[in-house]
């Protein structure tokens, strides 16, 4: 229910005039896999293209000098992962592989239910008119799910992870949509 475009409206902390700013984020939900789940997924080395680059950005002595950033491409699917979290190539490669395996596991699970074309077709552009949920911090406080109509003024609670109301509303909305679809098909 969280996969899609989320819109945030707030006063920009980076603007000296405190102007209102709208931002969009494309959200993709991935499971947090235990080490045992990740090791069960076997990816042949020939299916991987691994490259190393400099991490870049502000940081310590290694930044822009040592190639610690890792980019891994799964050649058959074209899925790319870039990892720059750690200070060593080996650690970044391990984390990158874990993320790639998690993504491949999600795709494998979704493939059982749908064709791969449908999985790719779900992603929408993170832009105006595409959002599934709006988070407004200014001029008033409100979070509203565009699909279900569920809303709350407890913006900070939602940002801190209290999504129960939105999850329940989404599940009810989805069930009603499915029931309506079945009714329409039987006519």
Tab-separated table of N, CA and C in Angstrom, residues 19-112:
chain	number	residue	atom	x	y	z
A	19	UNK	N	10.287	30.037	2.574
A	19	UNK	CA	9.238	29.793	1.579
A	19	UNK	C	8.750	28.357	1.662
A	20	UNK	N	7.507	28.170	1.244
A	20	UNK	CA	6.895	26.847	1.225
A	20	UNK	C	7.495	26.043	0.080
A	21	UNK	N	7.801	24.769	0.343
A	21	UNK	CA	8.449	23.913	-0.645
A	21	UNK	C	7.645	22.625	-0.778
A	22	UNK	N	7.491	22.163	-2.029
A	22	UNK	CA	6.826	20.890	-2.296
A	22	UNK	C	7.851	19.927	-2.853
A	23	UNK	N	7.921	18.739	-2.287
A	23	UNK	CA	8.848	17.698	-2.738
A	23	UNK	C	8.063	16.427	-3.011
A	24	UNK	N	8.594	15.623	-3.912
A	24	UNK	CA	7.983	14.340	-4.231
A	24	UNK	C	9.002	13.240	-3.997
A	25	UNK	N	8.516	12.078	-3.559
A	25	UNK	CA	9.389	10.922	-3.373
A	25	UNK	C	8.701	9.692	-3.953
A	26	UNK	N	9.436	8.964	-4.776
A	26	UNK	CA	8.937	7.687	-5.281
A	26	UNK	C	9.306	6.609	-4.276
A	27	UNK	N	8.314	5.928	-3.722
A	27	UNK	CA	8.546	4.941	-2.676
A	27	UNK	C	8.410	3.532	-3.249
A	28	UNK	N	9.394	2.713	-2.969
A	28	UNK	CA	9.383	1.313	-3.347
A	28	UNK	C	9.594	0.508	-2.070
A	29	UNK	N	8.741	-0.443	-1.811
A	29	UNK	CA	8.801	-1.207	-0.565
A	29	UNK	C	9.564	-2.502	-0.796
A	30	UNK	N	10.589	-2.730	0.014
A	30	UNK	CA	11.401	-3.942	-0.057
A	30	UNK	C	11.421	-4.602	1.321
A	31	UNK	N	11.407	-5.925	1.370
A	31	UNK	CA	11.468	-6.585	2.673
A	31	UNK	C	12.861	-6.478	3.272
A	32	UNK	N	12.924	-6.404	4.579
A	32	UNK	CA	14.196	-6.448	5.287
A	32	UNK	C	14.496	-7.920	5.505
A	33	UNK	N	15.483	-8.427	4.781
A	33	UNK	CA	15.753	-9.860	4.796
A	33	UNK	C	16.768	-10.230	5.861
A	34	UNK	N	16.529	-11.348	6.472
A	34	UNK	CA	17.496	-11.901	7.413
A	34	UNK	C	18.672	-12.435	6.593
A	35	UNK	N	19.819	-12.552	7.215
A	35	UNK	CA	21.023	-13.034	6.521
A	35	UNK	C	20.782	-14.408	5.896
A	36	UNK	N	20.001	-15.270	6.582
A	36	UNK	CA	19.744	-16.612	6.056
A	36	UNK	C	18.898	-16.559	4.782
A	37	UNK	N	17.926	-15.607	4.699
A	37	UNK	CA	17.100	-15.471	3.493
A	37	UNK	C	17.940	-15.021	2.308
A	38	UNK	N	18.855	-14.087	2.548
A	38	UNK	CA	19.683	-13.537	1.480
A	38	UNK	C	20.654	-14.587	0.950
A	39	UNK	N	21.203	-15.403	1.831
A	39	UNK	CA	22.163	-16.406	1.377
A	39	UNK	C	21.490	-17.510	0.582
A	40	UNK	N	20.170	-17.689	0.751
A	40	UNK	CA	19.437	-18.687	-0.028
A	40	UNK	C	19.336	-18.312	-1.499
A	41	UNK	N	19.395	-17.015	-1.807
A	41	UNK	CA	19.328	-16.555	-3.191
A	41	UNK	C	20.722	-16.663	-3.787
A	42	UNK	N	20.845	-17.445	-4.859
A	42	UNK	CA	22.153	-17.648	-5.482
A	42	UNK	C	22.181	-16.928	-6.823
A	43	UNK	N	23.104	-15.979	-6.963
A	43	UNK	CA	23.263	-15.248	-8.214
A	43	UNK	C	24.612	-15.625	-8.807
A	44	UNK	N	24.628	-16.237	-9.989
A	44	UNK	CA	25.913	-16.582	-10.612
A	44	UNK	C	26.731	-15.321	-10.912
A	45	UNK	N	28.035	-15.393	-10.703
A	45	UNK	CA	28.924	-14.248	-10.946
A	45	UNK	C	28.822	-13.742	-12.382
A	46	UNK	N	28.570	-14.640	-13.337
A	46	UNK	CA	28.505	-14.233	-14.741
A	46	UNK	C	27.288	-13.339	-15.025
A	47	UNK	N	26.293	-13.367	-14.104
A	47	UNK	CA	25.104	-12.522	-14.257
A	47	UNK	C	25.278	-11.144	-13.635
A	48	UNK	N	26.446	-10.888	-13.048
A	48	UNK	CA	26.696	-9.612	-12.373
A	48	UNK	C	27.754	-8.799	-13.097
A	49	UNK	N	27.524	-7.516	-13.150
A	49	UNK	CA	28.537	-6.578	-13.628
A	49	UNK	C	28.847	-5.669	-12.435
A	50	UNK	N	30.043	-5.774	-11.899
A	50	UNK	CA	30.425	-5.022	-10.709
A	50	UNK	C	31.465	-3.979	-11.097
A	51	UNK	N	31.221	-2.730	-10.692
A	51	UNK	CA	32.198	-1.677	-10.951
A	51	UNK	C	32.404	-0.873	-9.670
A	52	UNK	N	33.572	-0.291	-9.553
A	52	UNK	CA	33.932	0.465	-8.363
A	52	UNK	C	34.216	1.901	-8.769
A	53	UNK	N	33.701	2.840	-7.965
A	53	UNK	CA	33.934	4.264	-8.224
A	53	UNK	C	34.262	4.955	-6.916
A	54	UNK	N	34.636	6.193	-7.011
A	54	UNK	CA	34.881	6.989	-5.807
A	54	UNK	C	33.544	7.417	-5.247
A	55	UNK	N	33.456	7.466	-3.926
A	55	UNK	CA	32.176	7.740	-3.265
A	55	UNK	C	31.676	9.150	-3.550
A	56	UNK	N	32.542	10.163	-3.529
A	56	UNK	CA	32.139	11.540	-3.791
A	56	UNK	C	31.437	12.167	-2.601
A	57	UNK	N	31.210	13.470	-2.697
A	57	UNK	CA	30.506	14.196	-1.649
A	57	UNK	C	31.420	14.565	-0.496
A	58	UNK	N	30.817	15.235	0.488
A	58	UNK	CA	31.583	15.639	1.660
A	58	UNK	C	31.918	14.408	2.491
A	59	UNK	N	33.045	14.413	3.122
A	59	UNK	CA	33.392	13.253	3.932
A	59	UNK	C	34.821	13.284	4.399
A	60	UNK	N	35.338	12.134	4.730
A	60	UNK	CA	36.664	11.999	5.314
A	60	UNK	C	37.775	11.956	4.289
A	61	UNK	N	38.886	11.411	4.697
A	61	UNK	CA	40.092	11.423	3.893
A	61	UNK	C	40.003	10.527	2.665
A	62	UNK	N	39.172	9.480	2.720
A	62	UNK	CA	39.097	8.547	1.593
A	62	UNK	C	38.246	9.058	0.444
A	63	UNK	N	37.319	9.984	0.712
A	63	UNK	CA	36.394	10.449	-0.313
A	63	UNK	C	37.171	11.093	-1.457
A	64	UNK	N	36.801	10.764	-2.670
A	64	UNK	CA	37.415	11.257	-3.911
A	64	UNK	C	38.846	10.778	-4.107
A	65	UNK	N	39.352	9.873	-3.287
A	65	UNK	CA	40.706	9.331	-3.457
A	65	UNK	C	40.678	7.825	-3.661
A	66	UNK	N	39.862	7.131	-2.874
A	66	UNK	CA	39.832	5.671	-2.904
A	66	UNK	C	38.484	5.220	-3.486
A	67	UNK	N	38.523	4.275	-4.390
A	67	UNK	CA	37.292	3.774	-5.026
A	67	UNK	C	36.598	2.765	-4.119
A	68	UNK	N	35.726	3.276	-3.230
A	68	UNK	CA	35.029	2.395	-2.294
A	68	UNK	C	33.572	2.174	-2.681
A	69	UNK	N	32.999	3.043	-3.498
A	69	UNK	CA	31.603	2.890	-3.907
A	69	UNK	C	31.486	1.709	-4.868
A	70	UNK	N	30.415	0.932	-4.721
A	70	UNK	CA	30.225	-0.255	-5.543
A	70	UNK	C	28.909	-0.130	-6.298
A	71	UNK	N	28.953	-0.408	-7.587
A	71	UNK	CA	27.758	-0.449	-8.432
A	71	UNK	C	27.643	-1.864	-8.979
A	72	UNK	N	26.505	-2.501	-8.712
A	72	UNK	CA	26.280	-3.871	-9.164
A	72	UNK	C	25.066	-3.875	-10.085
A	73	UNK	N	25.225	-4.458	-11.271
A	73	UNK	CA	24.128	-4.575	-12.229
A	73	UNK	C	23.835	-6.055	-12.427
A	74	UNK	N	22.577	-6.429	-12.253
A	74	UNK	CA	22.143	-7.793	-12.553
A	74	UNK	C	21.798	-7.809	-14.039
A	75	UNK	N	22.655	-8.383	-14.849
A	75	UNK	CA	22.561	-8.304	-16.308
A	75	UNK	C	21.225	-8.835	-16.847
A	76	UNK	N	20.722	-9.990	-16.412
A	76	UNK	CA	19.464	-10.496	-16.990
A	76	UNK	C	18.256	-9.564	-16.783
A	77	UNK	N	18.183	-8.882	-15.638
A	77	UNK	CA	17.021	-8.033	-15.357
A	77	UNK	C	17.311	-6.549	-15.537
A	78	UNK	N	18.588	-6.165	-15.527
A	78	UNK	CA	18.939	-4.753	-15.643
A	78	UNK	C	18.829	-3.989	-14.331
A	79	UNK	N	18.555	-4.677	-13.238
A	79	UNK	CA	18.441	-4.012	-11.935
A	79	UNK	C	19.821	-3.566	-11.475
A	80	UNK	N	19.892	-2.292	-11.043
A	80	UNK	CA	21.162	-1.724	-10.594
A	80	UNK	C	21.077	-1.362	-9.122
A	81	UNK	N	22.177	-1.567	-8.425
A	81	UNK	CA	22.291	-1.183	-7.019
A	81	UNK	C	23.615	-0.458	-6.855
A	82	UNK	N	23.590	0.680	-6.149
A	82	UNK	CA	24.825	1.413	-5.850
A	82	UNK	C	24.909	1.541	-4.340
A	83	UNK	N	26.048	1.168	-3.785
A	83	UNK	CA	26.226	1.197	-2.334
A	83	UNK	C	27.476	2.005	-1.989
A	84	UNK	N	27.298	3.035	-1.162
A	84	UNK	CA	28.416	3.877	-0.727
A	84	UNK	C	28.408	4.054	0.787
A	85	UNK	N	27.677	3.196	1.491
A	85	UNK	CA	27.491	3.381	2.933
A	85	UNK	C	28.743	3.110	3.747
A	86	UNK	N	29.516	2.130	3.337
A	86	UNK	CA	30.672	1.722	4.129
A	86	UNK	C	31.963	2.328	3.577
A	87	UNK	N	33.048	2.170	4.326
A	87	UNK	CA	34.326	2.758	3.925
A	87	UNK	C	35.199	1.782	3.160
A	88	UNK	N	34.743	0.540	2.975
A	88	UNK	CA	35.561	-0.409	2.228
A	88	UNK	C	34.763	-1.011	1.079
A	89	UNK	N	35.483	-1.365	0.012
A	89	UNK	CA	34.860	-1.986	-1.148
A	89	UNK	C	34.152	-3.283	-0.776
A	90	UNK	N	34.821	-4.102	0.015
A	90	UNK	CA	34.270	-5.406	0.371
A	90	UNK	C	32.937	-5.267	1.101
A	91	UNK	N	32.879	-4.370	2.090
A	91	UNK	CA	31.634	-4.176	2.840
A	91	UNK	C	30.541	-3.611	1.937
A	92	UNK	N	30.897	-2.656	1.074
A	92	UNK	CA	29.916	-2.093	0.154
A	92	UNK	C	29.423	-3.145	-0.835
A	93	UNK	N	30.315	-4.022	-1.287
A	93	UNK	CA	29.918	-5.090	-2.209
A	93	UNK	C	28.939	-6.057	-1.524
A	94	UNK	N	29.239	-6.411	-0.274
A	94	UNK	CA	28.360	-7.320	0.469
A	94	UNK	C	26.978	-6.699	0.681
A	95	UNK	N	26.952	-5.413	1.075
A	95	UNK	CA	25.670	-4.734	1.284
A	95	UNK	C	24.923	-4.584	-0.033
A	96	UNK	N	25.647	-4.237	-1.087
A	96	UNK	CA	25.026	-4.099	-2.405
A	96	UNK	C	24.419	-5.406	-2.881
A	97	UNK	N	25.133	-6.511	-2.690
A	97	UNK	CA	24.609	-7.828	-3.068
A	97	UNK	C	23.367	-8.179	-2.255
A	98	UNK	N	23.358	-7.847	-0.973
A	98	UNK	CA	22.191	-8.122	-0.128
A	98	UNK	C	20.975	-7.341	-0.627
A	99	UNK	N	21.179	-6.079	-0.990
A	99	UNK	CA	20.075	-5.260	-1.512
A	99	UNK	C	19.588	-5.818	-2.848
A	100	UNK	N	20.518	-6.186	-3.721
A	100	UNK	CA	20.165	-6.762	-5.021
A	100	UNK	C	19.379	-8.064	-4.844
A	101	UNK	N	19.834	-8.913	-3.924
A	101	UNK	CA	19.139	-10.174	-3.675
A	101	UNK	C	17.728	-9.911	-3.154
A	102	UNK	N	17.576	-8.905	-2.289
A	102	UNK	CA	16.246	-8.564	-1.773
A	102	UNK	C	15.330	-8.121	-2.912
A	103	UNK	N	15.858	-7.302	-3.808
A	103	UNK	CA	15.056	-6.850	-4.948
A	103	UNK	C	14.676	-8.019	-5.849
A	104	UNK	N	15.619	-8.907	-6.105
A	104	UNK	CA	15.336	-10.070	-6.952
A	104	UNK	C	14.322	-11.006	-6.290
A	105	UNK	N	14.403	-11.128	-4.966
A	105	UNK	CA	13.461	-11.966	-4.241
A	105	UNK	C	12.044	-11.406	-4.340
A	106	UNK	N	11.921	-10.088	-4.233
A	106	UNK	CA	10.612	-9.452	-4.366
A	106	UNK	C	10.055	-9.689	-5.769
A	107	UNK	N	10.887	-9.518	-6.776
A	107	UNK	CA	10.437	-9.738	-8.150
A	107	UNK	C	10.013	-11.185	-8.350
A	108	UNK	N	10.785	-12.115	-7.802
A	108	UNK	CA	10.434	-13.533	-7.939
A	108	UNK	C	9.089	-13.824	-7.283
A	109	UNK	N	8.840	-13.221	-6.127
A	109	UNK	CA	7.561	-13.421	-5.444
A	109	UNK	C	6.416	-12.803	-6.240
A	110	UNK	N	6.643	-11.605	-6.774
A	110	UNK	CA	5.600	-10.940	-7.551
A	110	UNK	C	5.349	-11.654	-8.874
A	111	UNK	N	6.384	-12.278	-9.435
A	111	UNK	CA	6.220	-13.003	-10.693
A	111	UNK	C	5.269	-14.168	-10.543
A	112	UNK	N	5.230	-14.753	-9.389
A	112	UNK	CA	4.301	-15.863	-9.160
A	112	UNK	C	2.867	-15.383	-9.324
